[in-house]
Amino acid sequence: MSVDLAIVGAGPAGMAAAVEAAEHGLSVVVLDDQPEPGGQIYRGIERAGPGLSAILGDEYEAGRALVEDFRSARIDYRPNSAVWRLDAGARIACSRDGAASTVVAGRVLIATGAMERPVPIPGAERPGVMGAGAAQVLLKASGLVPTGRVVLAGSGPLLLLVGCQLLDAGAEVAAVLETTVGGDYLDAAPSLPRALSGWRDLARGVAMKRRLRRAGVEFRSGVSGLAATGDAVRFDGGEIACDLLLLHEGVAPQTHLSRQAGLRHRWHAEQRHWAPAVDSLGRTEEETVLVAGDAGGIAGARAAALSGRIAARLAAGADPARLAAALDRERAMRPLLDRLFRPHTVLPADEALVCRCESLTGGDIRQAVRDGAMGPNQLKAFARAGMGPCQGRMCGLAAAEIVADERGLPVEEVGSFRIRPPIKPLTLGELAAMEGETAEAEAL
Amino acid sequence: MFRRLPEREATITVEIDGKPVPAAPGDSVAAAMFAAGVAAFRHAPVDGGPRGPWCAMGVCFECLVEIDGEPNRQACMTPVREGLRVRRRLEGARQEP
């Protein structure tokens, strides 16, 4: 089948793009790997009652109207669809309910959002340790609240937000361990010019910190040497017992699809992640491929929705100027936020597990570099790093950091894993069932 | 490890390692497992160590379980439905060739 615009992802960017494109008369297919629209930021919002909504707050509730617009738009929405290949031109291969199929589109919008940056400290792979964002997903989607003592460790706005939300949900938050050096940077927020939209975010950060402190949560900043032991979190100069350790060092764009499609990527030196090379409107070097939302660089849900609408207007040949000005305002504070919330746990210790799939530690990766692996792709041959089911999603950034550090080169020079289709595990049965798609199958 | 807020009522039943456990419509299999007190979702195929989900959103592949007889399914990406059967892979390290 062929459509004007195929959108991958149904978070704020994908949903807003779909609504806008349909309003401009385009035929739209939306492929999303979740069962419901909303992405991770608005996950489960259609089922959220007043209790959960009060816990998750205004920023979450703001997604409800967008999801309603999305549901009533004249689009072909396909939930539970895992996209595993994108060819510029443009053609998408995906699987849904165990059946693979292709979509041919005039334009493709990559709106795959962000993932939580892996935090490769020793013991992070143990049960009882997960991303702070993962705990938030469980709260949003299923109303799950941790029992027992919870410790949050790392940096970034989400760390404090999840701490407050868990507190409101009745969890026992024992401590927040900030890896940020000089953890009181947020106190400077009220002195910043209020005209900037990001001021809101910083002011919220200050309020969240106060709220956690008032609730008796222990606060430490400049924490280093984090390690999970199974029933405690250890750090340089201390140890705190906990039943659940939630780690967070910010988020990174999900780049597997844009990588596999062959787009050029740029290294973000402060946030230490890759993002596809796009202009301010989300255009890539491939005319048929656009990128919107956090998949093109982290800017949050409001910016994501605006960039989604801009992409839809571009696809429809409409003028995006007014929206582009609003997006610029939304992003104005981003450089400052990027600097304030730099990730601190980027270079794993020798004993930390870096590649979870193949059980490779930081030490194993370092040894592979000493044995002659010049870049991330040689790590595959030397040590099988990035060759397991997650296809390097969990180890890619850390492995590249190690190679760069060992070789004394910047990360952008050592590069990243080459990503090949299928970017999601695919059964031979699914592939074989692709009717009339033998060329596709052979191309794999 | 987790409890459920009252507004997400568990009205269906799934089976984890042969044991019936309650789940709520809209749960992923991973959420239902957490709500049932499961911490270790599998043992890593290479080092044999116990693992649990990192991301709960389809990225980390640490939640791979057998679902209705099909191995290596992502528990966090599979919605629950009445009678769904989960089996964990807890047999330990893979054999070196």
Coordinates of C-alpha atoms in Angstrom, one line a residue:
Chain A
M1 CA 0.0 0.0 0.0
S2 CA 1.1 3.6 -0.6
V3 CA 0.4 6.7 1.5
D4 CA 1.4 10.3 1.5
L5 CA 3.0 10.2 5.0
A6 CA 4.1 7.3 7.1
I7 CA 4.8 8.2 10.7
V8 CA 6.9 6.0 13.0
G9 CA 5.9 6.6 16.6
A10 CA 2.8 7.8 18.4
G11 CA 4.2 10.0 21.1
P12 CA 3.7 13.8 21.0
A13 CA 5.6 14.3 17.8
G14 CA 4.0 11.5 15.9
M15 CA 0.5 12.2 17.1
A16 CA 0.7 16.0 16.4
A17 CA 2.1 15.3 13.0
A18 CA -0.7 12.8 12.2
V19 CA -3.4 15.3 13.2
E20 CA -1.9 18.2 11.3
A21 CA -1.2 16.1 8.2
A22 CA -4.8 14.7 8.1
E23 CA -6.1 18.3 8.4
H24 CA -4.1 19.1 5.3
G25 CA -5.7 16.2 3.5
L26 CA -2.7 13.9 3.4
S27 CA -3.2 10.1 3.7
V28 CA -1.4 9.1 6.9
V29 CA -0.3 5.8 8.4
V30 CA 1.0 5.8 11.9
L31 CA 3.1 2.8 13.0
D32 CA 3.7 2.5 16.8
D33 CA 5.2 -0.3 18.8
Q34 CA 2.9 0.4 21.8
P35 CA -0.7 -0.8 22.2
E36 CA -2.0 2.7 22.9
P37 CA -1.1 6.2 21.6
G38 CA 0.9 8.7 23.8
G39 CA 4.5 7.5 23.6
Q40 CA 6.3 7.1 26.9
I41 CA 5.6 10.7 28.1
Y42 CA 1.8 10.2 27.9
R43 CA 1.8 6.5 28.4
G44 CA -1.6 5.0 29.5
I45 CA -3.2 8.5 29.6
E46 CA -6.5 7.3 28.1
R47 CA -6.9 4.9 31.1
A48 CA -5.6 7.3 33.8
G49 CA -8.3 8.1 36.3
P50 CA -8.2 11.1 38.7
G51 CA -5.9 9.5 41.2
L52 CA -3.1 8.6 38.8
S53 CA -3.6 11.9 37.0
A54 CA -3.1 13.9 40.2
I55 CA 0.1 12.0 40.9
L56 CA 1.5 12.4 37.4
G57 CA 0.6 16.1 37.2
D58 CA -0.2 18.8 34.6
E59 CA 2.5 18.0 32.2
Y60 CA 1.2 14.5 31.8
E61 CA -2.5 15.6 31.7
A62 CA -1.6 18.0 28.9
G63 CA -1.3 15.0 26.6
R64 CA -5.0 14.0 27.0
A65 CA -6.3 16.6 24.4
L66 CA -3.6 15.6 21.9
V67 CA -4.5 11.9 22.3
E68 CA -8.2 12.7 21.8
D69 CA -7.4 14.7 18.6
F70 CA -5.3 11.8 17.4
R71 CA -8.0 9.3 18.0
S72 CA -10.5 11.4 16.1
A73 CA -8.2 12.2 13.2
R74 CA -8.8 10.5 9.8
I75 CA -5.6 8.4 9.8
D76 CA -4.7 4.7 9.6
Y77 CA -3.3 4.1 13.1
R78 CA -1.6 0.8 13.6
P79 CA -0.6 0.1 17.2
N80 CA 1.6 -2.9 18.2
S81 CA 3.6 -2.4 15.0
A82 CA 7.4 -2.9 15.3
V83 CA 9.2 -1.1 12.4
W84 CA 12.3 -3.1 11.5
R85 CA 13.4 -1.5 8.3
L86 CA 13.3 1.9 6.6
D87 CA 14.6 2.5 3.1
A88 CA 14.7 6.1 2.0
G89 CA 12.5 6.5 -1.0
A90 CA 10.5 5.6 1.1
R91 CA 9.5 2.2 2.2
I92 CA 9.0 0.7 5.7
A93 CA 8.9 -2.9 6.8
C94 CA 7.1 -3.7 10.0
S95 CA 5.6 -6.5 12.0
R96 CA 2.3 -6.6 13.8
D97 CA 0.7 -9.6 15.6
G98 CA 3.3 -11.9 14.1
A99 CA 2.8 -10.8 10.5
A100 CA 5.2 -8.7 8.5
S101 CA 4.2 -6.1 5.9
T102 CA 5.5 -3.1 4.0
V103 CA 4.3 0.5 3.7
V104 CA 5.3 2.7 0.8
A105 CA 5.1 6.4 1.5
G106 CA 5.8 9.7 -0.2
R107 CA 7.4 10.8 3.0
V108 CA 8.4 9.1 6.2
L109 CA 8.5 10.9 9.6
I110 CA 10.8 9.3 12.2
A111 CA 9.2 10.2 15.5
T112 CA 10.6 7.4 17.6
G113 CA 11.4 9.5 20.6
A114 CA 14.0 9.0 23.2
M115 CA 15.3 6.2 25.4
E116 CA 16.7 6.4 28.9
R117 CA 20.5 6.6 28.7
P118 CA 21.9 3.4 30.1
V119 CA 23.8 3.9 33.4
P120 CA 26.5 1.3 33.4
I121 CA 27.5 1.2 37.0
P122 CA 28.6 -2.1 38.6
G123 CA 25.5 -4.2 39.5
A124 CA 23.1 -2.1 37.3
E125 CA 21.9 -5.4 35.6
R126 CA 20.7 -6.9 38.9
P127 CA 17.0 -7.3 39.5
G128 CA 15.9 -4.5 41.8
V129 CA 17.8 -1.9 39.7
M130 CA 16.1 -0.1 36.8
G131 CA 15.8 3.2 35.1
A132 CA 13.9 5.9 36.9
G133 CA 12.0 6.3 33.6
A134 CA 11.1 2.6 33.7
A135 CA 9.6 3.0 37.2
Q136 CA 7.6 5.9 35.8
V137 CA 6.4 3.8 32.8
L138 CA 5.2 1.1 35.2
L139 CA 3.3 3.8 37.3
K140 CA 1.7 5.4 34.2
A141 CA 0.8 2.2 32.4
S142 CA -0.2 0.0 35.3
G143 CA -0.4 2.1 38.4
L144 CA 2.5 0.2 39.9
V145 CA 4.1 1.7 43.0
P146 CA 7.4 0.3 44.4
T147 CA 7.1 -1.2 47.9
G148 CA 10.1 -1.0 50.2
R149 CA 12.9 1.6 50.3
V150 CA 13.6 3.4 47.0
V151 CA 16.8 5.3 46.2
L152 CA 17.1 7.4 43.1
A153 CA 20.6 8.1 41.8
G154 CA 22.0 10.1 38.9
S155 CA 21.1 13.5 37.4
G156 CA 18.6 15.2 35.2
P157 CA 15.1 16.7 35.7
L158 CA 13.4 13.3 35.4
L159 CA 15.2 12.0 38.5
L160 CA 13.5 14.6 40.7
L161 CA 10.1 14.3 38.9
V162 CA 10.0 10.5 39.4
G163 CA 11.0 11.0 43.1
C164 CA 8.1 13.4 43.7
Q165 CA 5.6 11.2 41.8
L166 CA 6.6 8.1 43.7
L167 CA 6.3 10.1 47.0
D168 CA 2.8 11.2 45.9
A169 CA 1.9 7.6 45.1
G170 CA 2.9 6.6 48.6
A171 CA 6.3 5.1 48.0
E172 CA 9.1 5.2 50.6
V173 CA 11.7 7.4 48.9
A174 CA 14.8 7.1 51.1
A175 CA 17.4 9.1 49.2
V176 CA 18.2 11.0 46.1
L177 CA 21.9 10.7 45.1
E178 CA 22.8 13.4 42.6
T179 CA 25.9 12.7 40.5
T180 CA 25.8 16.4 39.6
V181 CA 28.8 18.3 41.0
G182 CA 27.5 21.2 43.0
G183 CA 23.9 20.0 43.2
D184 CA 22.5 23.4 44.1
Y185 CA 22.7 24.7 40.5
L186 CA 18.9 24.7 40.4
D187 CA 18.8 27.4 43.0
A188 CA 20.0 29.8 40.4
A189 CA 16.9 29.2 38.3
P190 CA 14.6 32.0 39.7
S191 CA 17.2 34.6 38.7
L192 CA 17.1 33.6 35.0
P193 CA 15.0 35.7 32.6
R194 CA 11.4 34.5 32.8
A195 CA 10.7 35.2 29.2
L196 CA 12.6 32.0 28.3
S197 CA 10.2 29.1 28.2
G198 CA 12.7 26.7 29.9
W199 CA 12.5 28.9 33.1
R200 CA 9.4 26.9 33.9
D201 CA 11.3 23.7 33.9
L202 CA 14.0 25.0 36.2
A203 CA 11.6 26.6 38.6
R204 CA 9.8 23.2 38.7
G205 CA 13.1 21.6 39.5
V206 CA 13.6 23.9 42.5
A207 CA 10.1 23.2 43.7
M208 CA 10.6 19.4 43.4
K209 CA 13.8 19.5 45.3
R210 CA 12.2 21.4 48.1
R211 CA 9.3 19.0 48.2
L212 CA 11.6 16.0 48.4
R213 CA 13.7 17.6 51.2
R214 CA 10.6 18.5 53.2
A215 CA 9.4 14.9 53.0
G216 CA 12.6 13.9 54.7
V217 CA 14.3 12.4 51.7
E218 CA 18.1 12.3 52.2
F219 CA 19.9 14.4 49.5
R220 CA 23.5 14.1 48.4
S221 CA 25.2 15.8 45.5
G222 CA 28.5 15.2 43.7
V223 CA 28.1 11.5 44.3
S224 CA 30.6 9.2 42.6
G225 CA 31.6 5.6 42.4
L226 CA 28.0 4.3 42.4
A227 CA 27.5 0.5 42.5
A228 CA 24.4 -1.7 43.2
T229 CA 25.0 -4.6 45.5
G230 CA 21.6 -6.2 45.4
D231 CA 20.2 -4.8 48.7
A232 CA 22.0 -1.4 48.8
V233 CA 23.6 1.3 46.7
R234 CA 27.2 1.9 47.4
F235 CA 29.1 5.1 46.5
D236 CA 32.4 6.8 47.4
G237 CA 32.1 7.4 51.1
G238 CA 28.9 5.6 51.9
E239 CA 26.2 3.0 51.4
I240 CA 22.4 3.2 51.7
A241 CA 20.2 0.2 52.0
C242 CA 17.4 0.0 49.4
D243 CA 15.0 -2.5 47.9
L244 CA 14.8 -0.7 44.5
L245 CA 17.5 1.5 43.0
L246 CA 16.4 3.8 40.2
L247 CA 19.1 5.2 38.0
H248 CA 18.9 8.1 35.6
E249 CA 21.4 10.1 33.6
G250 CA 19.1 11.8 31.1
V251 CA 17.7 10.5 27.9
A252 CA 19.1 10.0 24.4
P253 CA 17.4 10.0 21.0
Q254 CA 16.5 6.5 19.7
T255 CA 18.7 6.4 16.6
H256 CA 18.4 2.8 15.4
L257 CA 15.9 3.6 12.7
S258 CA 17.6 6.7 11.5
R259 CA 21.0 4.9 11.6
Q260 CA 19.7 1.9 9.7
A261 CA 18.1 4.2 7.1
G262 CA 21.6 5.6 6.4
L263 CA 21.2 9.1 7.7
R264 CA 24.2 11.1 8.9
H265 CA 24.4 11.6 12.6
R266 CA 26.0 14.2 14.8
W267 CA 27.5 13.8 18.2
H268 CA 26.2 16.0 21.0
A269 CA 29.3 16.8 23.0
E270 CA 27.5 18.0 26.2
Q271 CA 24.7 15.4 26.3
R272 CA 27.0 12.8 24.9
H273 CA 24.7 11.1 22.5
W274 CA 24.1 10.9 18.8
A275 CA 21.2 12.5 16.9
P276 CA 20.4 12.4 13.1
A277 CA 21.7 15.5 11.3
V278 CA 18.6 17.6 10.8
D279 CA 17.9 21.3 10.1
S280 CA 15.8 23.4 12.5
L281 CA 12.6 22.1 10.8
G282 CA 13.5 18.4 11.0
R283 CA 14.6 17.9 7.4
T284 CA 17.3 15.3 6.8
E285 CA 19.7 15.0 3.9
E286 CA 17.2 12.5 2.4
E287 CA 14.3 14.4 0.9
T288 CA 11.8 11.6 1.7
V289 CA 12.8 11.4 5.4
L290 CA 11.8 13.8 8.2
V291 CA 12.5 13.6 11.9
A292 CA 10.4 15.2 14.7
G293 CA 10.5 15.2 18.5
D294 CA 13.2 13.8 20.7
A295 CA 14.3 11.4 18.0
G296 CA 16.0 14.4 16.4
G297 CA 17.5 15.8 19.6
I298 CA 16.1 16.1 23.1
A299 CA 13.8 19.0 23.6
G300 CA 10.8 17.7 25.5
A301 CA 7.1 17.0 24.8
R302 CA 6.0 20.6 23.9
A303 CA 8.8 21.0 21.4
A304 CA 8.1 17.5 20.1
A305 CA 4.4 18.3 19.3
L306 CA 5.4 21.5 17.5
S307 CA 8.1 19.8 15.5
G308 CA 5.6 17.1 14.5
R309 CA 3.2 19.7 13.2
I310 CA 6.0 21.4 11.3
A311 CA 7.0 18.1 9.7
A312 CA 3.4 17.5 8.6
R313 CA 3.2 21.0 7.1
L314 CA 6.4 20.3 5.2
A315 CA 5.0 17.1 3.9
A316 CA 1.8 18.9 2.8
G317 CA 3.7 21.7 1.2
A318 CA 2.3 24.2 3.7
D319 CA 4.2 27.1 5.4
P320 CA 5.6 26.1 8.8
A321 CA 7.0 29.6 9.7
R322 CA 4.6 30.5 12.6
L323 CA 5.1 27.1 14.2
A324 CA 8.9 27.3 13.6
A325 CA 9.0 30.5 15.6
A326 CA 7.2 28.9 18.4
L327 CA 9.6 25.9 18.3
D328 CA 12.6 28.3 18.4
R329 CA 11.2 29.9 21.6
E330 CA 10.5 26.4 23.1
R331 CA 14.1 25.4 22.4
A332 CA 15.7 28.7 23.5
M333 CA 16.7 27.4 26.9
R334 CA 17.9 24.0 25.7
P335 CA 21.6 24.8 25.6
L336 CA 21.5 25.9 29.2
L337 CA 19.6 22.8 30.3
D338 CA 22.0 20.6 28.3
R339 CA 24.9 22.1 30.2
L340 CA 23.2 21.9 33.6
F341 CA 22.1 18.3 33.2
R342 CA 25.1 16.8 31.6
P343 CA 25.3 13.0 32.2
H344 CA 28.0 12.0 34.7
T345 CA 28.2 8.3 34.5
V346 CA 29.3 7.9 30.9
L347 CA 32.7 6.1 31.2
P348 CA 32.0 2.7 32.8
A349 CA 34.4 1.2 35.3
D350 CA 36.2 -2.1 34.4
E351 CA 33.8 -4.1 36.6
A352 CA 30.6 -2.6 35.3
L353 CA 28.6 -4.6 32.7
V354 CA 28.5 -2.6 29.5
C355 CA 27.1 -5.1 26.9
R356 CA 24.3 -6.9 28.8
C357 CA 23.4 -9.2 26.0
E358 CA 26.9 -10.7 25.6
S359 CA 28.0 -10.1 29.3
L360 CA 30.9 -7.8 28.5
T361 CA 32.3 -5.5 31.2
G362 CA 34.1 -2.2 30.8
G363 CA 37.3 -4.2 31.3
D364 CA 36.4 -6.6 28.5
I365 CA 35.8 -3.7 26.1
R366 CA 39.1 -2.0 27.1
Q367 CA 40.9 -5.3 26.6
A368 CA 39.4 -5.6 23.1
V369 CA 40.6 -2.1 22.3
R370 CA 44.1 -3.0 23.5
D371 CA 43.9 -6.1 21.3
G372 CA 43.3 -3.9 18.3
A373 CA 39.7 -3.0 18.0
M374 CA 39.8 0.5 16.5
G375 CA 36.1 1.4 16.8
P376 CA 32.7 0.1 17.9
N377 CA 32.3 -2.0 14.8
Q378 CA 35.5 -3.9 15.4
L379 CA 34.3 -4.5 19.0
K380 CA 31.7 -6.8 17.3
A381 CA 34.4 -9.0 15.8
F382 CA 36.7 -8.8 18.8
A383 CA 34.2 -9.3 21.6
R384 CA 30.6 -9.6 20.2
A385 CA 29.7 -6.3 21.8
G386 CA 26.4 -5.0 20.4
M387 CA 25.5 -8.3 18.7
G388 CA 22.9 -9.6 21.1
P389 CA 19.1 -9.0 20.9
C390 CA 19.2 -5.3 21.9
Q391 CA 21.5 -4.7 18.9
G392 CA 23.7 -2.3 20.8
R393 CA 21.0 -0.1 22.2
M394 CA 22.3 -0.6 25.7
C395 CA 26.0 -0.6 25.1
G396 CA 26.5 1.5 22.0
L397 CA 27.2 4.9 23.8
A398 CA 29.3 3.4 26.6
A399 CA 31.3 1.2 24.2
A400 CA 32.1 4.2 22.0
E401 CA 33.1 6.3 25.0
I402 CA 35.5 3.5 26.1
V403 CA 37.1 3.2 22.7
A404 CA 37.5 7.0 22.4
D405 CA 39.0 7.2 25.9
E406 CA 41.4 4.3 25.3
R407 CA 42.5 5.7 22.0
G408 CA 42.6 9.3 23.1
L409 CA 40.2 10.4 20.4
P410 CA 36.9 12.2 20.4
V411 CA 33.8 10.0 20.2
E412 CA 32.8 11.4 16.9
E413 CA 36.0 10.1 15.4
V414 CA 35.6 6.5 16.6
G415 CA 32.0 6.5 15.5
S416 CA 29.2 4.2 16.4
F417 CA 27.8 0.7 15.7
R418 CA 26.6 0.3 12.1
I419 CA 22.9 -0.6 12.4
R420 CA 21.5 -3.1 9.9
P421 CA 17.9 -4.4 9.3
P422 CA 16.0 -5.9 10.9
I423 CA 16.4 -3.5 13.8
K424 CA 14.0 -5.5 15.8
P425 CA 14.1 -9.3 16.2
L426 CA 12.1 -10.9 13.5
T427 CA 11.0 -14.5 13.2
L428 CA 11.6 -16.4 10.0
G429 CA 7.9 -17.2 10.1
E430 CA 7.0 -13.5 10.0
L431 CA 9.4 -12.9 7.1
A432 CA 8.2 -16.0 5.2
A433 CA 4.6 -14.8 5.5
M434 CA 5.3 -11.5 3.7
E435 CA 3.2 -12.2 0.7
G436 CA 4.7 -11.0 -2.6
E437 CA 7.6 -9.6 -0.8
T438 CA 10.3 -12.0 -1.9
A439 CA 12.5 -9.1 -2.9
E440 CA 12.3 -7.7 0.6
A441 CA 13.2 -11.1 2.1
E442 CA 16.1 -11.6 -0.3
A443 CA 17.4 -8.1 0.5
L444 CA 17.8 -9.2 4.1
Chain B
M1 CA 8.5 -5.2 45.0
F2 CA 5.5 -3.3 43.6
R3 CA 1.9 -2.8 44.6
R4 CA -1.0 -1.6 42.4
L5 CA -2.9 1.6 42.8
P6 CA -6.6 0.9 43.4
E7 CA -7.6 2.6 40.1
R8 CA -5.8 -0.1 38.1
E9 CA -8.0 -3.0 39.1
A10 CA -6.7 -6.5 38.3
T11 CA -9.6 -8.2 36.7
I12 CA -7.9 -10.9 34.6
T13 CA -5.7 -13.9 35.3
V14 CA -2.4 -14.8 33.6
E15 CA -0.1 -17.7 34.4
I16 CA 3.5 -17.3 35.4
D17 CA 5.6 -20.5 35.6
G18 CA 2.4 -22.4 36.1
K19 CA 1.0 -20.2 38.8
P20 CA -2.1 -18.1 38.2
V21 CA -1.6 -14.4 39.0
P22 CA -3.9 -11.4 38.7
A23 CA -3.3 -8.8 36.0
A24 CA -5.0 -5.6 34.9
P25 CA -6.2 -4.8 31.4
G26 CA -3.6 -2.5 29.9
D27 CA -0.7 -4.2 31.7
S28 CA 2.3 -5.4 29.8
V29 CA 3.3 -8.9 30.7
A30 CA 6.3 -7.3 32.5
A31 CA 4.0 -5.1 34.6
A32 CA 1.9 -8.2 35.5
M33 CA 5.2 -10.0 36.5
F34 CA 6.4 -7.1 38.7
A35 CA 2.9 -6.9 40.3
A36 CA 3.1 -10.6 41.0
G37 CA 6.4 -10.1 42.9
V38 CA 8.8 -11.4 40.1
A39 CA 12.2 -9.7 40.3
A40 CA 14.4 -11.9 38.1
F41 CA 12.8 -12.2 34.7
R42 CA 15.5 -14.5 33.3
H43 CA 19.1 -15.6 33.7
A44 CA 21.5 -14.1 31.2
P45 CA 22.4 -16.6 28.5
V46 CA 26.1 -15.8 28.7
D47 CA 27.0 -15.4 32.4
G48 CA 23.9 -17.0 33.9
G49 CA 23.3 -14.2 36.3
P50 CA 19.7 -13.1 37.2
R51 CA 18.4 -10.1 35.2
G52 CA 15.4 -7.8 35.4
P53 CA 14.1 -5.1 33.0
W54 CA 16.0 -1.9 32.8
C55 CA 13.7 0.2 30.5
A56 CA 10.2 -1.2 30.5
M57 CA 9.8 0.2 27.0
G58 CA 11.3 -2.2 24.5
V59 CA 14.9 -1.1 24.4
C60 CA 17.0 -3.3 26.7
F61 CA 15.7 -6.8 26.0
E62 CA 16.4 -7.9 29.6
C63 CA 12.7 -9.0 30.0
L64 CA 12.8 -11.8 27.4
V65 CA 10.5 -14.7 28.5
E66 CA 8.6 -17.5 26.9
I67 CA 5.0 -16.4 26.1
D68 CA 2.4 -18.9 25.1
G69 CA 5.2 -21.3 24.1
E70 CA 7.1 -18.8 22.0
P71 CA 10.6 -18.1 23.4
N72 CA 12.4 -14.8 23.7
R73 CA 9.4 -12.5 23.7
Q74 CA 9.7 -9.0 25.2
A75 CA 7.5 -9.1 28.3
C76 CA 7.4 -5.3 28.4
M77 CA 6.1 -5.1 24.8
T78 CA 3.5 -7.8 25.1
P79 CA 0.0 -6.8 26.4
V80 CA -1.6 -9.3 28.8
R81 CA -4.8 -11.1 28.0
E82 CA -6.8 -13.7 29.9
G83 CA -5.1 -17.0 30.2
L84 CA -1.7 -15.9 28.7
R85 CA 1.1 -18.2 29.9
V86 CA 4.6 -16.9 30.8
R87 CA 7.6 -19.1 31.4
R88 CA 10.9 -17.7 32.6
R89 CA 14.2 -19.0 31.3
L90 CA 16.1 -19.7 34.5
E91 CA 18.4 -22.5 33.4
G92 CA 21.6 -20.5 33.6
A93 CA 24.6 -20.0 31.4
R94 CA 24.8 -21.1 27.8
Q95 CA 27.2 -23.8 26.8
E96 CA 30.4 -22.7 25.1
P97 CA 31.0 -24.5 21.8

